Short mmCIF file of C-alpha atoms and ligand atoms in Angstrom, two decimals:
data_model
loop_
_atom_site.label_atom_id
_atom_site.label_comp_id
_atom_site.label_asym_id
_atom_site.label_seq_id
_atom_site.Cartn_x
_atom_site.Cartn_y
_atom_site.Cartn_z
CA MET L 132 -53.27 -42.37 64.91
CA LEU L 133 -54.72 -45.63 66.14
CA LEU L 134 -58.49 -44.44 66.66
CA GLU L 135 -60.07 -41.15 65.50
CA VAL L 136 -63.66 -40.60 66.27
CA ARG L 137 -64.87 -37.65 64.24
CA ASP L 138 -68.08 -35.57 64.75
CA LEU L 139 -70.03 -38.73 66.02
CA HIS L 140 -73.78 -38.29 66.50
CA VAL L 141 -75.97 -40.82 68.21
CA GLU L 142 -79.60 -40.63 68.91
CA PHE L 143 -82.11 -43.01 70.74
CA ARG L 144 -85.53 -43.04 69.33
CA THR L 145 -87.89 -43.95 72.06
CA ARG L 146 -91.66 -43.57 72.66
CA ASP L 147 -91.18 -40.55 74.67
CA GLY L 148 -89.08 -38.73 71.95
CA VAL L 149 -85.53 -38.58 70.55
CA ALA L 150 -82.68 -38.53 72.98
CA LYS L 151 -79.62 -36.87 71.64
CA ALA L 152 -77.16 -38.91 73.50
CA VAL L 153 -74.03 -38.07 71.41
CA ASN L 154 -73.78 -34.65 69.69
CA GLY L 155 -70.48 -34.34 67.70
CA VAL L 156 -67.96 -36.21 69.77
CA THR L 157 -64.44 -35.95 68.34
CA TYR L 158 -61.44 -37.65 70.12
CA SER L 159 -58.46 -39.63 69.20
CA VAL L 160 -56.09 -42.13 70.86
CA ASP L 161 -52.67 -43.10 69.69
CA GLU L 162 -50.85 -46.49 70.19
CA GLY L 163 -49.41 -46.70 73.64
CA GLU L 164 -51.64 -43.72 74.81
CA THR L 165 -54.16 -43.51 77.49
CA LEU L 166 -57.26 -41.17 77.02
CA ALA L 167 -59.43 -40.74 79.98
CA VAL L 168 -63.03 -39.79 79.04
CA LEU L 169 -64.68 -37.93 81.99
CA GLY L 170 -68.09 -36.76 82.63
CA GLU L 171 -71.13 -37.16 84.82
CA SER L 172 -73.54 -40.07 84.37
CA GLY L 173 -75.57 -39.64 81.16
CA SER L 174 -73.06 -37.53 79.30
CA GLY L 175 -72.66 -40.16 76.51
CA LYS L 176 -69.40 -41.79 77.46
CA SER L 177 -70.57 -45.36 77.20
CA VAL L 178 -72.70 -44.81 74.06
CA THR L 179 -69.72 -43.32 72.29
CA ALA L 180 -67.65 -46.43 73.31
CA GLN L 181 -70.41 -48.87 72.15
CA ALA L 182 -70.34 -47.08 68.77
CA VAL L 183 -66.66 -47.49 68.58
CA MET L 184 -66.90 -51.21 69.51
CA GLY L 185 -69.88 -51.74 67.29
CA ILE L 186 -72.15 -52.94 70.10
CA LEU L 187 -74.57 -50.07 70.14
CA ASP L 188 -78.17 -51.03 70.96
CA THR L 189 -79.74 -50.52 67.37
CA PRO L 190 -82.67 -49.83 67.64
CA PRO L 191 -83.36 -47.68 69.73
CA GLY L 192 -79.89 -46.25 69.04
CA LYS L 193 -78.78 -44.89 65.67
CA ILE L 194 -75.61 -43.37 64.44
CA THR L 195 -76.72 -40.44 62.52
CA ALA L 196 -73.44 -38.77 61.50
CA GLY L 197 -69.75 -39.10 61.93
CA GLU L 198 -66.75 -41.39 61.25
CA ILE L 199 -64.85 -43.82 63.38
CA LEU L 200 -61.49 -44.28 61.89
CA PHE L 201 -59.47 -47.30 63.13
CA LYS L 202 -56.01 -47.49 61.68
CA GLY L 203 -57.21 -45.16 59.18
CA GLN L 204 -60.34 -47.11 58.05
CA ASP L 205 -63.90 -45.98 58.77
CA LEU L 206 -65.59 -48.79 60.89
CA LEU L 207 -68.89 -47.45 59.98
CA LYS L 208 -68.43 -48.56 56.46
CA PHE L 209 -67.58 -52.09 57.44
CA LYS L 210 -69.89 -55.12 57.14
CA GLU L 211 -71.06 -56.68 60.39
CA GLU L 212 -68.80 -59.73 59.62
CA GLU L 213 -65.62 -57.54 59.07
CA ARG L 214 -66.66 -55.65 62.19
CA ARG L 215 -66.80 -58.75 64.24
CA LYS L 216 -63.19 -59.63 63.19
CA VAL L 217 -62.10 -56.35 64.49
CA ARG L 218 -63.79 -56.74 67.81
CA GLY L 219 -61.84 -58.97 70.19
CA ALA L 220 -58.88 -59.32 67.93
CA GLN L 221 -58.12 -55.68 67.55
CA MET L 222 -60.20 -53.97 70.04
CA ALA L 223 -61.72 -55.17 73.30
CA MET L 224 -63.94 -53.71 76.06
CA ILE L 225 -63.79 -54.09 79.86
CA PHE L 226 -67.03 -53.45 81.60
CA GLN L 227 -67.92 -52.29 85.07
CA ASP L 228 -69.65 -55.45 86.19
CA ALA L 229 -67.69 -58.73 85.49
CA LEU L 230 -70.31 -60.88 86.99
CA SER L 231 -72.90 -60.01 84.27
CA SER L 232 -70.19 -59.91 81.56
CA LEU L 233 -68.70 -63.44 82.30
CA ASN L 234 -70.77 -66.68 81.68
CA PRO L 235 -71.81 -68.02 84.98
CA VAL L 236 -72.03 -71.58 83.89
CA LEU L 237 -68.60 -71.85 82.29
CA SER L 238 -65.25 -71.99 84.15
CA VAL L 239 -62.98 -69.00 83.68
CA GLY L 240 -60.42 -71.34 82.03
CA ALA L 241 -62.92 -72.47 79.57
CA GLN L 242 -63.91 -68.76 78.73
CA LEU L 243 -60.37 -67.61 78.48
CA GLY L 244 -59.53 -70.63 76.49
CA GLU L 245 -62.25 -70.16 74.03
CA MET L 246 -60.64 -66.94 72.75
CA PHE L 247 -57.85 -69.24 71.45
CA THR L 248 -59.72 -72.11 70.20
CA VAL L 249 -62.31 -69.85 68.35
CA HIS L 250 -59.97 -67.13 67.11
CA ARG L 251 -56.64 -68.79 66.77
CA GLY L 252 -57.56 -72.50 66.15
CA ALA L 253 -55.62 -73.67 69.29
CA SER L 254 -56.13 -77.22 70.65
CA ARG L 255 -57.92 -77.55 73.98
CA LYS L 256 -54.75 -78.24 75.64
CA GLU L 257 -52.97 -75.24 74.20
CA ALA L 258 -55.98 -73.07 75.15
CA LYS L 259 -55.89 -74.23 78.74
CA ALA L 260 -52.14 -73.45 78.95
CA LYS L 261 -52.87 -70.00 77.44
CA ALA L 262 -55.70 -69.42 79.91
CA ILE L 263 -53.29 -70.17 82.88
CA GLU L 264 -50.63 -68.00 81.31
CA LEU L 265 -53.13 -65.00 81.16
CA MET L 266 -54.35 -65.62 84.74
CA ASP L 267 -50.72 -65.41 85.84
CA ARG L 268 -50.28 -62.27 83.83
CA VAL L 269 -53.23 -60.53 85.62
CA ARG L 270 -51.76 -61.85 88.97
CA ILE L 271 -54.46 -64.30 89.97
CA PRO L 272 -52.77 -66.24 92.65
CA GLY L 273 -52.54 -70.06 92.12
CA ALA L 274 -53.64 -69.76 88.49
CA ALA L 275 -53.01 -73.30 87.59
CA SER L 276 -55.23 -74.59 90.33
CA ARG L 277 -58.02 -72.00 89.75
CA VAL L 278 -58.45 -72.41 86.10
CA GLY L 279 -61.36 -74.73 86.57
CA ASP L 280 -63.11 -72.41 88.96
CA TYR L 281 -66.28 -70.51 88.02
CA PRO L 282 -66.75 -66.68 88.09
CA HIS L 283 -68.87 -66.66 91.26
CA GLN L 284 -65.98 -68.34 93.10
CA PHE L 285 -63.70 -65.29 92.65
CA SER L 286 -63.83 -62.00 94.53
CA GLY L 287 -64.92 -58.95 92.68
CA GLY L 288 -61.37 -57.75 92.28
CA MET L 289 -60.22 -61.06 90.94
CA ARG L 290 -63.30 -61.23 88.61
CA GLN L 291 -62.29 -57.83 87.25
CA ARG L 292 -58.71 -59.22 86.60
CA ILE L 293 -60.29 -62.15 84.79
CA MET L 294 -62.30 -59.62 82.51
CA ILE L 295 -58.95 -57.80 81.82
CA ALA L 296 -57.38 -61.15 80.97
CA MET L 297 -60.24 -61.78 78.52
CA ALA L 298 -59.62 -58.38 76.81
CA LEU L 299 -55.97 -59.00 76.72
CA ALA L 300 -56.14 -62.43 75.31
CA LEU L 301 -55.75 -61.67 71.67
CA GLU L 302 -53.50 -58.70 72.33
CA PRO L 303 -55.80 -55.95 70.73
CA ALA L 304 -54.25 -52.73 69.73
CA LEU L 305 -57.09 -50.78 71.54
CA ILE L 306 -58.83 -51.48 74.85
CA ILE L 307 -61.92 -49.57 76.02
CA ALA L 308 -62.29 -49.81 79.88
CA ASP L 309 -65.77 -48.52 80.78
CA GLU L 310 -65.62 -47.58 84.58
CA PRO L 311 -63.64 -50.80 85.18
CA THR L 312 -63.15 -50.26 88.85
CA THR L 313 -66.44 -48.46 89.87
CA ALA L 314 -68.09 -51.57 91.48
CA LEU L 315 -64.94 -52.32 93.58
CA ASP L 316 -63.74 -51.35 97.15
CA VAL L 317 -61.33 -48.39 97.14
CA THR L 318 -58.31 -50.38 97.96
CA VAL L 319 -58.96 -53.08 95.28
CA GLN L 320 -59.91 -50.22 92.83
CA ALA L 321 -56.27 -48.90 93.05
CA GLN L 322 -54.81 -52.40 92.56
CA VAL L 323 -56.83 -53.13 89.49
CA MET L 324 -56.22 -49.64 87.96
CA ASP L 325 -52.45 -50.05 88.49
CA LEU L 326 -52.54 -53.43 86.92
CA LEU L 327 -54.45 -52.16 83.81
CA ALA L 328 -52.04 -49.21 83.51
CA GLU L 329 -49.01 -51.46 83.76
CA LEU L 330 -50.27 -53.97 81.14
CA GLN L 331 -51.24 -51.06 78.89
CA ARG L 332 -47.65 -49.81 78.96
CA GLU L 333 -46.09 -53.29 78.52
CA LEU L 334 -48.22 -54.25 75.55
CA HIS L 335 -48.09 -50.55 74.18
CA MET L 336 -51.90 -50.56 73.68
CA GLY L 337 -54.21 -47.53 73.20
CA LEU L 338 -56.39 -47.31 76.17
CA ILE L 339 -59.61 -45.40 76.51
CA LEU L 340 -60.50 -45.24 80.22
CA ILE L 341 -63.99 -44.08 80.85
CA THR L 342 -64.67 -42.85 84.41
CA HIS L 343 -66.65 -40.29 86.38
CA ASP L 344 -63.85 -40.14 89.00
CA LEU L 345 -61.09 -37.55 88.21
CA GLY L 346 -59.19 -38.70 91.12
CA VAL L 347 -58.14 -42.05 89.46
CA VAL L 348 -56.99 -40.55 86.20
CA ALA L 349 -54.29 -38.29 87.30
CA ASP L 350 -51.57 -41.05 87.46
CA VAL L 351 -52.63 -43.21 84.50
CA ALA L 352 -53.82 -40.98 81.68
CA ASP L 353 -51.91 -39.04 79.17
CA ARG L 354 -54.88 -36.97 77.99
CA ILE L 355 -58.34 -36.13 79.37
CA ALA L 356 -61.50 -35.47 77.29
CA VAL L 357 -64.41 -34.17 79.18
CA MET L 358 -67.82 -34.82 78.09
CA TYR L 359 -71.08 -32.90 78.79
CA ALA L 360 -74.38 -33.64 77.20
CA GLY L 361 -72.87 -35.60 74.44
CA ARG L 362 -70.06 -33.34 73.39
CA ILE L 363 -66.42 -33.03 74.32
CA VAL L 364 -66.24 -29.70 76.20
CA GLU L 365 -62.60 -29.79 76.87
CA SER L 366 -59.59 -31.93 75.92
CA ALA L 367 -56.02 -31.53 77.05
CA PRO L 368 -52.93 -33.23 78.31
CA VAL L 369 -53.65 -34.47 81.84
CA HIS L 370 -51.09 -32.23 83.70
CA ASP L 371 -52.32 -29.08 81.82
CA ILE L 372 -55.95 -29.78 82.84
CA TYR L 373 -55.18 -30.23 86.42
CA LYS L 374 -52.91 -27.04 86.54
CA ALA L 375 -55.54 -24.78 84.70
CA PRO L 376 -58.86 -25.99 83.38
CA ALA L 377 -60.14 -24.10 80.36
CA HIS L 378 -63.84 -24.98 80.86
CA PRO L 379 -66.10 -24.08 83.86
CA TYR L 380 -67.41 -27.67 83.90
CA THR L 381 -63.98 -29.20 84.15
CA LYS L 382 -63.19 -26.69 86.89
CA GLY L 383 -66.26 -27.78 88.79
CA LEU L 384 -65.30 -31.41 88.35
CA LEU L 385 -61.82 -30.60 89.72
CA GLU L 386 -63.21 -28.79 92.68
CA SER L 387 -65.37 -31.66 93.58
CA ILE L 388 -62.54 -34.06 94.12
CA PRO L 389 -62.00 -34.86 97.73
CA ARG L 390 -58.46 -33.76 98.64
CA LEU L 391 -56.38 -35.20 101.52
CA ASP L 392 -54.86 -31.78 102.32
CA GLN L 393 -58.32 -30.22 102.76
CA LYS L 394 -59.93 -32.62 105.15
CA GLY L 395 -63.03 -31.35 106.83
CA ARG L 396 -63.60 -28.72 104.13
CA GLU L 397 -66.98 -29.03 102.53
CA LEU L 398 -66.91 -30.56 99.26
CA TYR L 399 -67.87 -28.44 96.29
CA ALA L 400 -70.40 -29.93 94.00
CA ILE L 401 -71.59 -28.60 90.64
CA LYS L 402 -75.14 -27.19 91.27
CA GLY L 403 -78.02 -28.34 89.22
CA LEU L 404 -78.42 -31.37 87.06
CA PRO L 405 -77.29 -32.50 83.55
CA PRO L 406 -79.78 -31.56 80.85
CA ASN L 407 -82.64 -33.79 79.59
CA LEU L 408 -81.18 -35.14 76.33
CA MET L 409 -84.53 -34.71 74.68
CA HIS L 410 -84.44 -30.88 75.46
CA ILE L 411 -80.86 -29.74 75.48
CA PRO L 412 -80.78 -26.01 76.23
CA PRO L 413 -79.84 -23.75 73.28
CA GLY L 414 -76.48 -22.10 73.24
CA CYS L 415 -73.92 -23.99 75.54
CA ALA L 416 -75.61 -26.88 77.17
CA PHE L 417 -73.85 -26.28 80.34
CA ASN L 418 -75.16 -22.57 80.64
CA PRO L 419 -77.95 -23.14 83.20
CA ARG L 420 -75.47 -24.44 85.71
CA CYS L 421 -72.41 -22.27 84.68
CA PRO L 422 -71.18 -19.66 87.14
CA MET L 423 -69.67 -17.77 84.31
CA ALA L 424 -72.55 -17.63 81.88
CA GLN L 425 -73.31 -14.56 79.90
CA ASP L 426 -75.97 -13.83 77.20
CA VAL L 427 -73.97 -15.12 74.35
CA CYS L 428 -73.79 -18.54 76.23
CA ARG L 429 -77.66 -18.84 76.16
CA THR L 430 -77.71 -18.36 72.33
CA ASP L 431 -74.58 -19.55 70.69
CA VAL L 432 -73.25 -23.13 70.83
CA PRO L 433 -69.53 -22.64 71.37
CA PRO L 434 -67.15 -24.24 68.86
CA LEU L 435 -64.09 -26.02 70.15
CA TYR L 436 -61.61 -23.21 70.52
CA GLU L 437 -57.92 -23.96 70.37
CA VAL L 438 -56.55 -23.04 73.85
CA THR L 439 -53.37 -21.27 72.89
CA GLU L 440 -52.18 -20.49 76.40
CA ALA L 441 -51.19 -22.84 79.30
CA GLY L 442 -50.01 -25.66 77.20
CA THR L 443 -50.46 -27.00 73.66
CA ASP L 444 -52.83 -29.38 71.97
CA ARG L 445 -55.84 -28.36 74.02
CA VAL L 446 -59.32 -27.41 73.06
CA SER L 447 -62.17 -25.91 75.00
CA ALA L 448 -66.02 -25.44 74.13
CA CYS L 449 -66.28 -22.26 76.20
CA HIS L 450 -66.78 -18.82 74.79
CA PHE L 451 -64.84 -17.61 77.90
CA TRP L 452 -62.03 -20.12 78.06
CA ARG L 453 -59.42 -17.35 78.51
CA GLU L 454 -61.35 -16.05 81.57
CA CYS L 455 -61.65 -19.49 82.91
CA LEU L 456 -58.02 -20.20 82.66
CA ASN L 457 -57.03 -17.08 84.33
CA GLY L 458 -59.79 -17.14 87.00
N1 LIG Q 685 -80.37 -48.49 75.39
C1 LIG Q 685 -80.78 -47.10 75.50
N2 LIG Q 685 -81.97 -46.73 75.19
C2 LIG Q 685 -82.41 -45.55 75.28
N3 LIG Q 685 -81.63 -44.37 75.63
C3 LIG Q 685 -80.31 -44.80 75.88
C4 LIG Q 685 -79.85 -46.13 75.77
N4 LIG Q 685 -78.57 -46.07 76.14
C5 LIG Q 685 -78.22 -44.78 76.42
N5 LIG Q 685 -79.38 -44.10 76.25
C6 LIG Q 685 -79.36 -42.55 76.37
O1 LIG Q 685 -77.99 -42.03 76.23
C7 LIG Q 685 -77.68 -41.23 77.34
C8 LIG Q 685 -76.14 -41.37 77.69
O2 LIG Q 685 -75.84 -42.67 78.13
P1 LIG Q 685 -74.46 -43.22 78.47
O3 LIG Q 685 -73.57 -43.05 77.27
O4 LIG Q 685 -74.60 -44.57 78.88
O5 LIG Q 685 -73.93 -42.08 79.56
P2 LIG Q 685 -72.59 -42.28 80.49
O6 LIG Q 685 -71.90 -41.10 80.30
O7 LIG Q 685 -73.10 -42.30 81.96
O8 LIG Q 685 -71.96 -43.55 80.04
C9 LIG Q 685 -78.47 -41.79 78.48
O9 LIG Q 685 -78.69 -40.74 79.36
C10 LIG Q 685 -79.79 -42.07 77.62
O10 LIG Q 685 -80.64 -40.91 77.58
MG1 LIG Q 686 -71.55 -45.29 81.31
#
């Protein structure tokens, strides 16, 4: 297994109290596999990713328990310097907002080239050639003539391609893309997502694709992990989950995707709001919003049950996963 996150806990200690952002996340990604991590805003998707990358805001953030195994080694036991070597060369992250992630006063060629001068000891001439090659690879038209341009001279979609190029530069084994297309127009979104999926297959990388949009993951993901209040509530191969979700929260998310064949029909939205992470409700965190909740849901935290029907290699943190599957 390329990456295994085991029972990860992350808290933020603030003046107002302790926000329990990640409460026992377990997920894994293999080489060549795409895992989509899904969930409403605030569910702990980015914080988990930051912990994996080693870029968590500490303080106020603190990892209080868990393991992050990368190629079998627990990254949480690494010294910062060893960690830095892993970052970039072995795992890289793509963020939502390219404009604030790229350096505005350096040409994109210089920024891409730096990956090779700093990490690979390339000469400036070699680095420039590599930068152009990467820009070609992410299909930036006229790469050779644009290598000296600055980030603001590119469109949003092209900038996002440049960020993908930065992430790919050292051919890492794992890429984490955190809402990589959320800031883009719908048509550009699809192009950037297709490009990312294609490069992932070509380079046989592990990809963690964080998104709040179930619509985009159907074509690109192998597995889906659904997060709620800092926990994985369901995880399954993508087709199984679409066919029959085993958690009421996943079901709610699926029912709120706009569908072309149901134009005009009112969109279902999950009622209520995600919990305050300083006061997560007892029992199942989703119980106040759940149409299927019973007494036990208000008192007992559901473990991750193995879902033994409707597919293999699936888990659900719902006491009533069977009823959910069949309902
Ligand atoms: N820098 C921070 N300081 C304090 N709290 C934070 C910080 N970053 C994240 N959090 C807390 O962690 C929660 C989960 O955040 P995040 O992982 O970014 O959610 P998302 O699923 O939308 O990516 C937030 O709602 C917030 O309570
Ligand atoms: Mg996020």
